[in-house]
PDB file of N, CA and C in Angstrom:
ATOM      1  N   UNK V   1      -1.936  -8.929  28.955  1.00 56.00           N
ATOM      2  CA  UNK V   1      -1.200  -7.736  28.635  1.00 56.00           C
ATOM      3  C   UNK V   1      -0.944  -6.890  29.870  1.00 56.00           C
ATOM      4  N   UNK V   2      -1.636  -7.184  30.970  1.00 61.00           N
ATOM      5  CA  UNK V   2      -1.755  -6.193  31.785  1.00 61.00           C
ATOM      6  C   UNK V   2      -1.548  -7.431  33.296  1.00 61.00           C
ATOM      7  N   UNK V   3      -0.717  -6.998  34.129  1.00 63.00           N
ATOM      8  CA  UNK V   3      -0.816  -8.187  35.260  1.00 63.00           C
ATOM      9  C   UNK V   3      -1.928  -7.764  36.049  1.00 63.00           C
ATOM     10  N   UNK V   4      -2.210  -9.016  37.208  1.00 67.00           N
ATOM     11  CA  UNK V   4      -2.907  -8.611  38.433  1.00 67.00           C
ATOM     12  C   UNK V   4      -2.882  -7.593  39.497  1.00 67.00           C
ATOM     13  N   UNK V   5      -1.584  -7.089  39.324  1.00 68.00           N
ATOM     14  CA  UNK V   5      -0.667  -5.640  40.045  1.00 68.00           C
ATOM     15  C   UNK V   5      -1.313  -4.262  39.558  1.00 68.00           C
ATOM     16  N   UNK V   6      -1.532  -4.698  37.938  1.00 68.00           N
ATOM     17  CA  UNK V   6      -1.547  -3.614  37.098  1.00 68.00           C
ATOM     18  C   UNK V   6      -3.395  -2.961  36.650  1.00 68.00           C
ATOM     19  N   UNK V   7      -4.014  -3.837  36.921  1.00 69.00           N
ATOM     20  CA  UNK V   7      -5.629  -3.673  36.533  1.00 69.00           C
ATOM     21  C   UNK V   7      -6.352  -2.327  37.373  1.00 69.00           C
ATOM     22  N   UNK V   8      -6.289  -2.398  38.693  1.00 72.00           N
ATOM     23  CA  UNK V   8      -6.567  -1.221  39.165  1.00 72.00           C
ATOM     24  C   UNK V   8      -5.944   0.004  39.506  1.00 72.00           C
ATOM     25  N   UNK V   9      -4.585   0.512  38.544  1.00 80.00           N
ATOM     26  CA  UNK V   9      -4.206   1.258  38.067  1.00 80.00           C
ATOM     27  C   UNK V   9      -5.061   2.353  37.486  1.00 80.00           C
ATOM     28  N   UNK V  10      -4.500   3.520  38.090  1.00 81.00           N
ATOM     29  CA  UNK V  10      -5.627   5.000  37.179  1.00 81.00           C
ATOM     30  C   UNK V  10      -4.656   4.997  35.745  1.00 81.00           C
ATOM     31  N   UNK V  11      -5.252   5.498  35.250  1.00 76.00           N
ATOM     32  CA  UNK V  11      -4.638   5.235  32.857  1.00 76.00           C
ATOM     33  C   UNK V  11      -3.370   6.593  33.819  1.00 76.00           C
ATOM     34  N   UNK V  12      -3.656   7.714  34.460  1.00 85.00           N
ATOM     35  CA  UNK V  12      -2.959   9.029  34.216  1.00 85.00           C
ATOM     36  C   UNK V  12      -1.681   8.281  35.029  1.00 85.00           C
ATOM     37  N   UNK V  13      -1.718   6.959  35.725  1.00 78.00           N
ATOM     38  CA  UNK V  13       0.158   6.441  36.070  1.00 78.00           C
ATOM     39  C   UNK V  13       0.832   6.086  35.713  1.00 78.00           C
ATOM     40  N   UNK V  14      -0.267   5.649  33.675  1.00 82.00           N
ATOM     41  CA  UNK V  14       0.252   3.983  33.281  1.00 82.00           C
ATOM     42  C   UNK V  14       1.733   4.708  32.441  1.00 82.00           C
ATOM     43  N   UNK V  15       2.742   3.886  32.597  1.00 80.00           N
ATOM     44  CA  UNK V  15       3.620   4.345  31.564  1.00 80.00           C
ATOM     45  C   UNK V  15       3.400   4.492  29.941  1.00 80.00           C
ATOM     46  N   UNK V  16       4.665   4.625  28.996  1.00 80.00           N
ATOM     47  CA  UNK V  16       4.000   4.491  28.030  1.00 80.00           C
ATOM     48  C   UNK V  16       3.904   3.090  27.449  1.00 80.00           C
ATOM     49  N   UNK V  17       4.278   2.634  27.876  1.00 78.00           N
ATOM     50  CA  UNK V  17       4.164   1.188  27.346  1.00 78.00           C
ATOM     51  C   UNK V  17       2.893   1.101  27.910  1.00 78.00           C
ATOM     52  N   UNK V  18       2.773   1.281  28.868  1.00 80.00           N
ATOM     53  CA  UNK V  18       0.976   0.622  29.363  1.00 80.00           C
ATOM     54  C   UNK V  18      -0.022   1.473  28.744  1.00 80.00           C
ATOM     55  N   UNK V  19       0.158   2.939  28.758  1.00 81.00           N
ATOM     56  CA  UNK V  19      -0.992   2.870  27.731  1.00 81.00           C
ATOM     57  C   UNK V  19      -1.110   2.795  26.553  1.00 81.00           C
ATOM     58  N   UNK V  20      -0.067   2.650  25.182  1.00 80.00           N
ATOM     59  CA  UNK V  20      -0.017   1.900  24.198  1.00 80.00           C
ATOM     60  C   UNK V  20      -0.924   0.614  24.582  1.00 80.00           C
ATOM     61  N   UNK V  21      -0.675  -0.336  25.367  1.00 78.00           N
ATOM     62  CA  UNK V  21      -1.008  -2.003  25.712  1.00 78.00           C
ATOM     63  C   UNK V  21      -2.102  -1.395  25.698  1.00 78.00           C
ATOM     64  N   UNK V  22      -2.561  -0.321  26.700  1.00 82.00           N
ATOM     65  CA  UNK V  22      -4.228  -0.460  26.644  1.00 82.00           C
ATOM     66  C   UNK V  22      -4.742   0.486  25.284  1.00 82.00           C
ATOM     67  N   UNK V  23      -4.463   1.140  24.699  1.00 82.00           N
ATOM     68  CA  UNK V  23      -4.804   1.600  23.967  1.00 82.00           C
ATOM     69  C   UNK V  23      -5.509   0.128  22.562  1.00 82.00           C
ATOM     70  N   UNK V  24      -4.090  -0.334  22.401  1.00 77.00           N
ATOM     71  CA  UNK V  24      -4.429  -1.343  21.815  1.00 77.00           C
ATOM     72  C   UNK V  24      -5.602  -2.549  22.261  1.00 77.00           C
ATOM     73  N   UNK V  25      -5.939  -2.526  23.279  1.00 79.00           N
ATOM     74  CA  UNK V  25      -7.075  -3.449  23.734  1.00 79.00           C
ATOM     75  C   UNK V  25      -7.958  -2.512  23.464  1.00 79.00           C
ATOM     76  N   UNK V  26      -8.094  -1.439  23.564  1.00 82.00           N
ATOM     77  CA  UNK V  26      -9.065  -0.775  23.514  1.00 82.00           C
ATOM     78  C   UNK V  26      -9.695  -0.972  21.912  1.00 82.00           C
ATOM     79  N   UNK V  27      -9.046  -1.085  21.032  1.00 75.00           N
ATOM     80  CA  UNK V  27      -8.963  -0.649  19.348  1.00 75.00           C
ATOM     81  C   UNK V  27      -9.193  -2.065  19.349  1.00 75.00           C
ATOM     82  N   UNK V  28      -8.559  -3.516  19.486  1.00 74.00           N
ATOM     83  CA  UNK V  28      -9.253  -4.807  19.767  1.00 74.00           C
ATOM     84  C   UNK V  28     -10.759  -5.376  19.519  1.00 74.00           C
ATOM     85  N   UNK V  29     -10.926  -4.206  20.712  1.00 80.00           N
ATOM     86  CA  UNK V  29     -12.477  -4.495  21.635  1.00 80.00           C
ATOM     87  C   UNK V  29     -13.511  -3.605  20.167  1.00 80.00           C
ATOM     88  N   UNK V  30     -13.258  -2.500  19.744  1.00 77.00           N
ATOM     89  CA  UNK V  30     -14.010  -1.759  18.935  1.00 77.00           C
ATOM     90  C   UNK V  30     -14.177  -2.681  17.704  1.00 77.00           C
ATOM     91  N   UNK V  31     -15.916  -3.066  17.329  1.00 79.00           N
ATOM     92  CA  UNK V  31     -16.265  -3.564  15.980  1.00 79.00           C
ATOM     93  C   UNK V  31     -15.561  -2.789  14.795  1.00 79.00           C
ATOM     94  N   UNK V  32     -14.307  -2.659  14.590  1.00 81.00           N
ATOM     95  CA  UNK V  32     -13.696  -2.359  13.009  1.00 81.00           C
ATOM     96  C   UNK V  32     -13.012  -3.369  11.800  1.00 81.00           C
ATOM     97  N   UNK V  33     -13.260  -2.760  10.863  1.00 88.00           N
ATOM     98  CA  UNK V  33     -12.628  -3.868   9.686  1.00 88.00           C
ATOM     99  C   UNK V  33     -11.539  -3.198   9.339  1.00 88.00           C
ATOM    100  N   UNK V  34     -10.673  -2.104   9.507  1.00 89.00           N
ATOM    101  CA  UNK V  34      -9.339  -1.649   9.304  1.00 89.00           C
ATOM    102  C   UNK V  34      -8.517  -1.416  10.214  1.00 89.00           C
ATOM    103  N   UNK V  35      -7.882  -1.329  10.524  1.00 87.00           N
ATOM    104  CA  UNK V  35      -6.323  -0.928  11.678  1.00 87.00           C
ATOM    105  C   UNK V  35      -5.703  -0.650  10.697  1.00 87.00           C
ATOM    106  N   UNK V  36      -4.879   0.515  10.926  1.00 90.00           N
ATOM    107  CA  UNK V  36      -3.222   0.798  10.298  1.00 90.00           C
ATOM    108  C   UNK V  36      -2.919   1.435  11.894  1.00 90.00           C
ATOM    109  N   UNK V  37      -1.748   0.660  11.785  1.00 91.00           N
ATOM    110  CA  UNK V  37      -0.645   0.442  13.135  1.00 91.00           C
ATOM    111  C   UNK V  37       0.800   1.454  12.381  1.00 91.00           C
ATOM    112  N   UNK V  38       1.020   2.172  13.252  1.00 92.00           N
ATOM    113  CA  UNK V  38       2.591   2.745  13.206  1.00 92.00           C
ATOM    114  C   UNK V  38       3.515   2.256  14.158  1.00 92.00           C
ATOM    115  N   UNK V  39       4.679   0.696  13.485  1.00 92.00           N
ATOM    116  CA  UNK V  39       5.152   0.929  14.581  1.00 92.00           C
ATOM    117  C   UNK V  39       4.488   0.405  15.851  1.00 92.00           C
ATOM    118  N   UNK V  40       3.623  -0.093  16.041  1.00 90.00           N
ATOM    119  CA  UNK V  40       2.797  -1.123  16.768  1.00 90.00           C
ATOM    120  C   UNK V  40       3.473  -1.733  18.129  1.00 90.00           C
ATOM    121  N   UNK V  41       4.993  -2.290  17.798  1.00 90.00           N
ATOM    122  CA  UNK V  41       5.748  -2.787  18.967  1.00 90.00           C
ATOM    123  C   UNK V  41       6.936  -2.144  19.952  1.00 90.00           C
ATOM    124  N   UNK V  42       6.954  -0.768  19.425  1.00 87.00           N
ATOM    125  CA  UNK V  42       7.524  -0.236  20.292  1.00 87.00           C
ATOM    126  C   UNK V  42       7.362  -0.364  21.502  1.00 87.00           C
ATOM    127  N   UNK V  43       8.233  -0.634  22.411  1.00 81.00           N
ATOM    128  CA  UNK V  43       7.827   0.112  24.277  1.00 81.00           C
ATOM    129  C   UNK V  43       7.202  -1.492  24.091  1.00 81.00           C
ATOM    130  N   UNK V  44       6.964  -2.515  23.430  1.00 85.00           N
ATOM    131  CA  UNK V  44       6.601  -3.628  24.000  1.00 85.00           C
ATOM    132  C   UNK V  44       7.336  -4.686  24.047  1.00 85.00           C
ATOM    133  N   UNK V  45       6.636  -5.365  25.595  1.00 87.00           N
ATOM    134  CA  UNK V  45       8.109  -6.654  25.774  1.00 87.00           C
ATOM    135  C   UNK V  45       7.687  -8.087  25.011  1.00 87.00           C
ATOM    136  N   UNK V  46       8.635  -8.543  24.260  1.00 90.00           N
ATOM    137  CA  UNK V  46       8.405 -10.270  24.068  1.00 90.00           C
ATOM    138  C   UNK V  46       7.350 -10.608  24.237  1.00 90.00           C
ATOM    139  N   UNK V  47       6.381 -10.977  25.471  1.00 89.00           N
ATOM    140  CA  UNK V  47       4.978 -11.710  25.457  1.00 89.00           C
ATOM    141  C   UNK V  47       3.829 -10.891  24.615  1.00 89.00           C
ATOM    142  N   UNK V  48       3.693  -9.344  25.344  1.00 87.00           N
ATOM    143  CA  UNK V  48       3.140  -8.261  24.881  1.00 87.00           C
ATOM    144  C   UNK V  48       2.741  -8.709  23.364  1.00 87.00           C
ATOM    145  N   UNK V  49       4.154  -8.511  22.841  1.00 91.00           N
ATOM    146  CA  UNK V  49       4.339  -8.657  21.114  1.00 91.00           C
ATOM    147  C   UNK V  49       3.592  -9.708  20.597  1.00 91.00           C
ATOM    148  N   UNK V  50       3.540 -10.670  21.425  1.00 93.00           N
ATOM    149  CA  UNK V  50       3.293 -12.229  20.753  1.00 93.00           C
ATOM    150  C   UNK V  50       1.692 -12.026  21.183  1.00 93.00           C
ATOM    151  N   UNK V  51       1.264 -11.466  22.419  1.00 89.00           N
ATOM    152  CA  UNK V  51      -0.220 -11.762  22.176  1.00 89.00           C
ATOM    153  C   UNK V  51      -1.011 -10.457  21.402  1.00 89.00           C
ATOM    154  N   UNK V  52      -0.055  -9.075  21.035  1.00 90.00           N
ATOM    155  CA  UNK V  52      -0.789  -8.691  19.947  1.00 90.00           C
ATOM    156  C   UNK V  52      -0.995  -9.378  18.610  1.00 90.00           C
ATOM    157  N   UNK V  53       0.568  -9.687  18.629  1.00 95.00           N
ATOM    158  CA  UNK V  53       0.303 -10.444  17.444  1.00 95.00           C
ATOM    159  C   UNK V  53      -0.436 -12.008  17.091  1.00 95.00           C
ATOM    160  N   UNK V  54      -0.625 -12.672  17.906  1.00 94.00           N
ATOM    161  CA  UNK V  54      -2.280 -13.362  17.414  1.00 94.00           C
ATOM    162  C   UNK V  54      -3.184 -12.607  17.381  1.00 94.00           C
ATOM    163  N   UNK V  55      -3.600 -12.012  18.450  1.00 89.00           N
ATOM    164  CA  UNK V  55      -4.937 -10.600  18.554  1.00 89.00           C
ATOM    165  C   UNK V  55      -5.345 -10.396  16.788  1.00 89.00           C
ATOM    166  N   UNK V  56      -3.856  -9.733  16.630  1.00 93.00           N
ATOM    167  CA  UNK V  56      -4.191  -9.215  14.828  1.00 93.00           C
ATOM    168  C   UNK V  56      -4.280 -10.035  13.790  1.00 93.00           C
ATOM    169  N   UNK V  57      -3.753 -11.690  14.453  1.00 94.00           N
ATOM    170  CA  UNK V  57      -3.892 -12.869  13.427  1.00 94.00           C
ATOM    171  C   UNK V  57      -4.970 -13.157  13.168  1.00 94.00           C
ATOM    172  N   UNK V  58      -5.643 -12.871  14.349  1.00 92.00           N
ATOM    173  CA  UNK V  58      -7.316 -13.367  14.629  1.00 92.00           C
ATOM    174  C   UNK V  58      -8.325 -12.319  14.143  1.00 92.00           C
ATOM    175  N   UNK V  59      -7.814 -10.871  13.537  1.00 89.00           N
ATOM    176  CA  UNK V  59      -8.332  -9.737  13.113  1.00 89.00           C
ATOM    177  C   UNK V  59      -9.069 -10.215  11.645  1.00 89.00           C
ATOM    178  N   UNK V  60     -10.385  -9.957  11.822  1.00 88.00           N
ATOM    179  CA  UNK V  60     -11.180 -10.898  10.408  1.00 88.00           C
ATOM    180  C   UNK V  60     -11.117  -9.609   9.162  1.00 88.00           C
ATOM    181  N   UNK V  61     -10.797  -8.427   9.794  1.00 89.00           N
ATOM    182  CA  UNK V  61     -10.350  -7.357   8.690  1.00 89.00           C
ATOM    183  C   UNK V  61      -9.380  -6.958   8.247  1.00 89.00           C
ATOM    184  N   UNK V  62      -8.576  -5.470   7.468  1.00 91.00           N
ATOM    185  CA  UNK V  62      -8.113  -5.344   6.769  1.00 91.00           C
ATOM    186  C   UNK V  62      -6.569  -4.626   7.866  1.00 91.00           C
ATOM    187  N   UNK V  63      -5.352  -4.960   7.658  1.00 93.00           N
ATOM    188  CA  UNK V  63      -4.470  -4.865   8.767  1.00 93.00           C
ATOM    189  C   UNK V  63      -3.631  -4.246   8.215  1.00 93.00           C
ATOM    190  N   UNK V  64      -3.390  -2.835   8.036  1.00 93.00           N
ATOM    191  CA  UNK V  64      -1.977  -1.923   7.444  1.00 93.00           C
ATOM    192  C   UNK V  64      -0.969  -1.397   8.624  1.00 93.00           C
ATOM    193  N   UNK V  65       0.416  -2.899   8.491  1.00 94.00           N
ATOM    194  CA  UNK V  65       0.796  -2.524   9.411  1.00 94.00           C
ATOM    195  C   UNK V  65       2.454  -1.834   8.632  1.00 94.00           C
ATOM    196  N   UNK V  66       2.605  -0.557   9.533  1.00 93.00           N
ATOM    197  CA  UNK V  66       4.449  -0.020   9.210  1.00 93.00           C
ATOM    198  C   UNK V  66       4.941  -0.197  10.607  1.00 93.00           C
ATOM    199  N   UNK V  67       6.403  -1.216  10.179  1.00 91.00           N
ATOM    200  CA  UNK V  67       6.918  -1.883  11.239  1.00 91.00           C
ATOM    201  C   UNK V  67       8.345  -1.863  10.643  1.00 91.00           C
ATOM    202  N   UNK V  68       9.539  -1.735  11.140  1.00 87.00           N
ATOM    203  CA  UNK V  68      10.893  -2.313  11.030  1.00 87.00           C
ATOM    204  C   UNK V  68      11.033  -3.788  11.950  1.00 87.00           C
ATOM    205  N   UNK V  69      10.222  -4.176  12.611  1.00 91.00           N
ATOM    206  CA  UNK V  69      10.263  -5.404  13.466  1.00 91.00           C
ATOM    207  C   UNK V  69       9.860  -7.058  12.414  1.00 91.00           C
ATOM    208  N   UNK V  70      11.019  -7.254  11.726  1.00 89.00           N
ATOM    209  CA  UNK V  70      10.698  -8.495  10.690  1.00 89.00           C
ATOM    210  C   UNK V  70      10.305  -9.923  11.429  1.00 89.00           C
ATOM    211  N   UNK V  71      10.554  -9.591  12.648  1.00 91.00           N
ATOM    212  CA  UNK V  71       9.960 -11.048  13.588  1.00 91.00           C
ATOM    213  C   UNK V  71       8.332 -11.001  13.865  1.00 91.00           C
ATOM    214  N   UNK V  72       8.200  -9.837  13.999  1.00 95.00           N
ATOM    215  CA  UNK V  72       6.736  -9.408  14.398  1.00 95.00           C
ATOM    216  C   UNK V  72       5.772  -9.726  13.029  1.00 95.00           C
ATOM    217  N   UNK V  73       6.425  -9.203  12.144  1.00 95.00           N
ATOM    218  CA  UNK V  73       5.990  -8.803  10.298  1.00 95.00           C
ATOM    219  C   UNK V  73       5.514 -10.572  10.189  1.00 95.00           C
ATOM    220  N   UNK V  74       6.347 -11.228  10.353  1.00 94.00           N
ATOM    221  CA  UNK V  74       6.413 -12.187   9.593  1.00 94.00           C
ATOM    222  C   UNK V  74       5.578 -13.370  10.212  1.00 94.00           C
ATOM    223  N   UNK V  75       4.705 -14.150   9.833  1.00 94.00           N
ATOM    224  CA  UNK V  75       3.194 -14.973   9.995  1.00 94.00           C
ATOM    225  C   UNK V  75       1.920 -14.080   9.921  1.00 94.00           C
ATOM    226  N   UNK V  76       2.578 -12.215  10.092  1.00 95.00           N
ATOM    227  CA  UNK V  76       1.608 -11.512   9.992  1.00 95.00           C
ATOM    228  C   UNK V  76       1.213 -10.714   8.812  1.00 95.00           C
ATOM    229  N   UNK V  77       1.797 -10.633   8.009  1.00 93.00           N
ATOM    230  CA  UNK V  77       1.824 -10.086   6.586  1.00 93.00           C
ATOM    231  C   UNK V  77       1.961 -11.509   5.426  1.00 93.00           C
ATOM    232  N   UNK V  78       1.173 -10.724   4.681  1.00 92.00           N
ATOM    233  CA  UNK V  78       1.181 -11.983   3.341  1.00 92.00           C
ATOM    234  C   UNK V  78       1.767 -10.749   2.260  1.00 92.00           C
ATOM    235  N   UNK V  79       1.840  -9.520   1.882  1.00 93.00           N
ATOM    236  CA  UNK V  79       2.500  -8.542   1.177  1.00 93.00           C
ATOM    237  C   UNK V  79       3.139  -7.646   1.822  1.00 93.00           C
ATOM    238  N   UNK V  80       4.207  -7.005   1.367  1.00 93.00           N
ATOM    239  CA  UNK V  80       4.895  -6.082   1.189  1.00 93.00           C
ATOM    240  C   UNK V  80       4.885  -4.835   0.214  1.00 93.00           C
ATOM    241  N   UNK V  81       4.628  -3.921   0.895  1.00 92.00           N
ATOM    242  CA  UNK V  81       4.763  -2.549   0.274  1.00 92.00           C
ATOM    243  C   UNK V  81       5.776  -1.642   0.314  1.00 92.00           C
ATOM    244  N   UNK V  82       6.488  -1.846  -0.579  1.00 88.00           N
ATOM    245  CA  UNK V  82       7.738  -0.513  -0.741  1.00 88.00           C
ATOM    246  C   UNK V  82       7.767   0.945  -1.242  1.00 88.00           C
ATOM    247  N   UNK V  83       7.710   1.927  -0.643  1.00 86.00           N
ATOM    248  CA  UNK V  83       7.606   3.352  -1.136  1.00 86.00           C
ATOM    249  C   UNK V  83       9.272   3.733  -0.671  1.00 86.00           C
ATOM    250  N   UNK V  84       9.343   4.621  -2.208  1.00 84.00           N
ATOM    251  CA  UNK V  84      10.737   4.640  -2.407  1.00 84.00           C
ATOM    252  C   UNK V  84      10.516   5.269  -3.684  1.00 84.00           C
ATOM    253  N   UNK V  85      11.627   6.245  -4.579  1.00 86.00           N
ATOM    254  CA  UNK V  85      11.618   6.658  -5.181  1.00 86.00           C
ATOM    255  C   UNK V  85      10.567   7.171  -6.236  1.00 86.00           C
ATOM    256  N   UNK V  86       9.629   7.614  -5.626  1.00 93.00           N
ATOM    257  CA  UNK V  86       8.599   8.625  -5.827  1.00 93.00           C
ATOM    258  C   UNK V  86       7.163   7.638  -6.491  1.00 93.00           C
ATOM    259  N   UNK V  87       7.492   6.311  -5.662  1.00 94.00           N
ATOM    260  CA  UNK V  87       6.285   5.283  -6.812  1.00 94.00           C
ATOM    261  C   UNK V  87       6.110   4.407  -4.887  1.00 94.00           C
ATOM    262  N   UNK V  88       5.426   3.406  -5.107  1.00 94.00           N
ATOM    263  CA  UNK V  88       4.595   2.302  -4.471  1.00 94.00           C
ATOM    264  C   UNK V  88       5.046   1.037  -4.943  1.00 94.00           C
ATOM    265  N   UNK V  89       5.673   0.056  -4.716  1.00 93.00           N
ATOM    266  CA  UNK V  89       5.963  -0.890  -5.162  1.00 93.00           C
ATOM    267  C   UNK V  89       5.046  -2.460  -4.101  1.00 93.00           C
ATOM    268  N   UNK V  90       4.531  -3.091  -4.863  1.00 95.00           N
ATOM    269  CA  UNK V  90       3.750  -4.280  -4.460  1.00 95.00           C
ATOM    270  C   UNK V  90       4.636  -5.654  -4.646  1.00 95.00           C
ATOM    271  N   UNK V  91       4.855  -6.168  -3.505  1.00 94.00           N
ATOM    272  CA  UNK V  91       5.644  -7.572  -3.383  1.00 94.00           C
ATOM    273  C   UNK V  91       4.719  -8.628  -2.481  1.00 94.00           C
ATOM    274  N   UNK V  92       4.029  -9.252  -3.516  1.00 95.00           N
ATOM    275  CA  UNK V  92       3.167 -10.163  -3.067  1.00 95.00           C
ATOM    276  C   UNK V  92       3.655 -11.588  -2.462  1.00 95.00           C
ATOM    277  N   UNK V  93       4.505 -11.176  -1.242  1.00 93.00           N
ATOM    278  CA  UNK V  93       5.228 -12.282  -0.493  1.00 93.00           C
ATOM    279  C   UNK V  93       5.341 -11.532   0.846  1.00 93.00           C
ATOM    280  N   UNK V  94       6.217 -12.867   1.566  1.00 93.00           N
ATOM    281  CA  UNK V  94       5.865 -11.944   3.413  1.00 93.00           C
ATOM    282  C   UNK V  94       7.304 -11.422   3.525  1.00 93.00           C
ATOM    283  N   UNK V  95       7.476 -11.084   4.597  1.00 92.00           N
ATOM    284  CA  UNK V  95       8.715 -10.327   4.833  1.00 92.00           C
ATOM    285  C   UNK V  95       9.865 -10.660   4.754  1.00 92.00           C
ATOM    286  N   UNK V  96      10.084 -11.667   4.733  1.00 91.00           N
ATOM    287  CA  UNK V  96      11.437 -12.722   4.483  1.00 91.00           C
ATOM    288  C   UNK V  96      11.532 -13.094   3.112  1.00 91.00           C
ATOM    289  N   UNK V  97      10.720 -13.234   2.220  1.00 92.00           N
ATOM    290  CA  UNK V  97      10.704 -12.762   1.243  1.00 92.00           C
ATOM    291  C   UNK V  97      11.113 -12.035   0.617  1.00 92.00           C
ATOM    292  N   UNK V  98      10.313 -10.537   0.921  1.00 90.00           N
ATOM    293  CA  UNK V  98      10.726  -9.366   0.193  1.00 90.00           C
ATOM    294  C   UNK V  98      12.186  -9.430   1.154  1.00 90.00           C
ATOM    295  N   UNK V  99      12.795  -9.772   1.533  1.00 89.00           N
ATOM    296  CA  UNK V  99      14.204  -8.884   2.496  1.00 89.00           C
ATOM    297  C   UNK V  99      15.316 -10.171   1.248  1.00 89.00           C
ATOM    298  N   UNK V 100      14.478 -11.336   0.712  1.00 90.00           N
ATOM    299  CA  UNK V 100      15.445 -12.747  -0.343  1.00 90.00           C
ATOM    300  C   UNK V 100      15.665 -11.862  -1.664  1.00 90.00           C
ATOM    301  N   UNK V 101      14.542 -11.405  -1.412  1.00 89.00           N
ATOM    302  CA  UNK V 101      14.224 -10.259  -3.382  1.00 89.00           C
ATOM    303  C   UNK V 101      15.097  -9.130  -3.065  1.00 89.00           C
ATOM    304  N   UNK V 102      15.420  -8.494  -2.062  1.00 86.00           N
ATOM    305  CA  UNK V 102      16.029  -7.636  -2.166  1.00 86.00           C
ATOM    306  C   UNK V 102      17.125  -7.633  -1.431  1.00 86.00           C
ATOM    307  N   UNK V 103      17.692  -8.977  -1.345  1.00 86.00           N
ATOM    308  CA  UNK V 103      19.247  -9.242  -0.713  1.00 86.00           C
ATOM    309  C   UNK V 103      19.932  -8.289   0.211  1.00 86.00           C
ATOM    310  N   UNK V 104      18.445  -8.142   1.141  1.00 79.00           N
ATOM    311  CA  UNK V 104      18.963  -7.444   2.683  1.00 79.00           C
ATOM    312  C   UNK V 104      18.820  -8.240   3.670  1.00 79.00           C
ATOM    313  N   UNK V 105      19.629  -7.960   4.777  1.00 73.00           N
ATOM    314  CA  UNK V 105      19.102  -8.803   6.155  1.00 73.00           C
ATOM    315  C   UNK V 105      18.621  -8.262   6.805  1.00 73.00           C
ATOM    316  N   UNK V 106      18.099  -7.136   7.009  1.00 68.00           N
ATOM    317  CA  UNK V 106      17.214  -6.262   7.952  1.00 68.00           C
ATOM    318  C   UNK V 106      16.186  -5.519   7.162  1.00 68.00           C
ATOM    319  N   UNK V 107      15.206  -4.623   7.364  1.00 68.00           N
ATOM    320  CA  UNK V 107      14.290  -3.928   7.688  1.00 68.00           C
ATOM    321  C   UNK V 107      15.383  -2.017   7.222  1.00 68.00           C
ATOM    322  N   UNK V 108      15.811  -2.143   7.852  1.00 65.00           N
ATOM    323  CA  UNK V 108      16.900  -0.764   8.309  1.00 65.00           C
ATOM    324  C   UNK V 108      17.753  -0.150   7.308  1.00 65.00           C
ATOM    325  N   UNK V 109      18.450  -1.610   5.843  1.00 64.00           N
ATOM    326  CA  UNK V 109      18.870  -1.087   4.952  1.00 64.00           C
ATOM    327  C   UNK V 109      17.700  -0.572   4.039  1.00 64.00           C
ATOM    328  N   UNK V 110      16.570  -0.692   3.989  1.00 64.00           N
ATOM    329  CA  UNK V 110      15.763   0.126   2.448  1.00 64.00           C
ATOM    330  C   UNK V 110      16.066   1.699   2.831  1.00 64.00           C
ATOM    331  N   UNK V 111      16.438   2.366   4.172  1.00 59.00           N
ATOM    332  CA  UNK V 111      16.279   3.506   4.613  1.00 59.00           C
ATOM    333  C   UNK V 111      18.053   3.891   3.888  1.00 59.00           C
ATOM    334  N   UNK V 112      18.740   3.095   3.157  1.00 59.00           N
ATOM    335  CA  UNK V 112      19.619   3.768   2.817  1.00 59.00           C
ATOM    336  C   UNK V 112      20.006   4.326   1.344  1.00 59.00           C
TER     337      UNK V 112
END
């Protein structure tokens, strides 16, 4: 997540992408059984994305993630949660799924 350039870096230079990256190693490293992520891949590039996302594949606890990123979502979610008109809706499928059930191609139309 971090190159050989980048390790002895003080945190007060890192951009925001770098300290998101480290933030997230940091939360990694801590013995917890929950994460809820907002939005998780912002400010991150392609590799970044891919080795959080095993990181959280490999997470033996409970993972509440809110994301518009359906590439990221998807090997990483087994449900879908829709809030929308004043209720909670449960779609016990992954993201490509819920987007077949609800004959969207993005993430971006439920916001309409």
């Amino acid at each position: 997540m971090f190159g050989r350039e980048d390790v002895d870096k003080k945190v007060k230079v890192l951009s925001g992408g770098e300290r998101q990256r480290l933030a997230m190693i940091k939360l990694l490293l801590e013995p917890v059984n929950l994460l809820i992520l907002d939005e998780p891949t912002n400010h991150l590039d392609m590799k970044t994305k891919d080795v959080l996302k095993q990181a959280l594949n490999d997470f033996d606890g409970t993972l509440i993630v809110v994301s518009h990123d359906r590439d990221f979502l998807d090997g990483l979610v087994k449900k879908v949660y829709e809030f929308g008109n004043q209720r909670v809706t449960e779609h016990l499928e992954d993201i490509y799924g819920f987007l077949r059930k609800k004959n969207m191609e993005n993430l971006r139309e439920i916001e309409k």
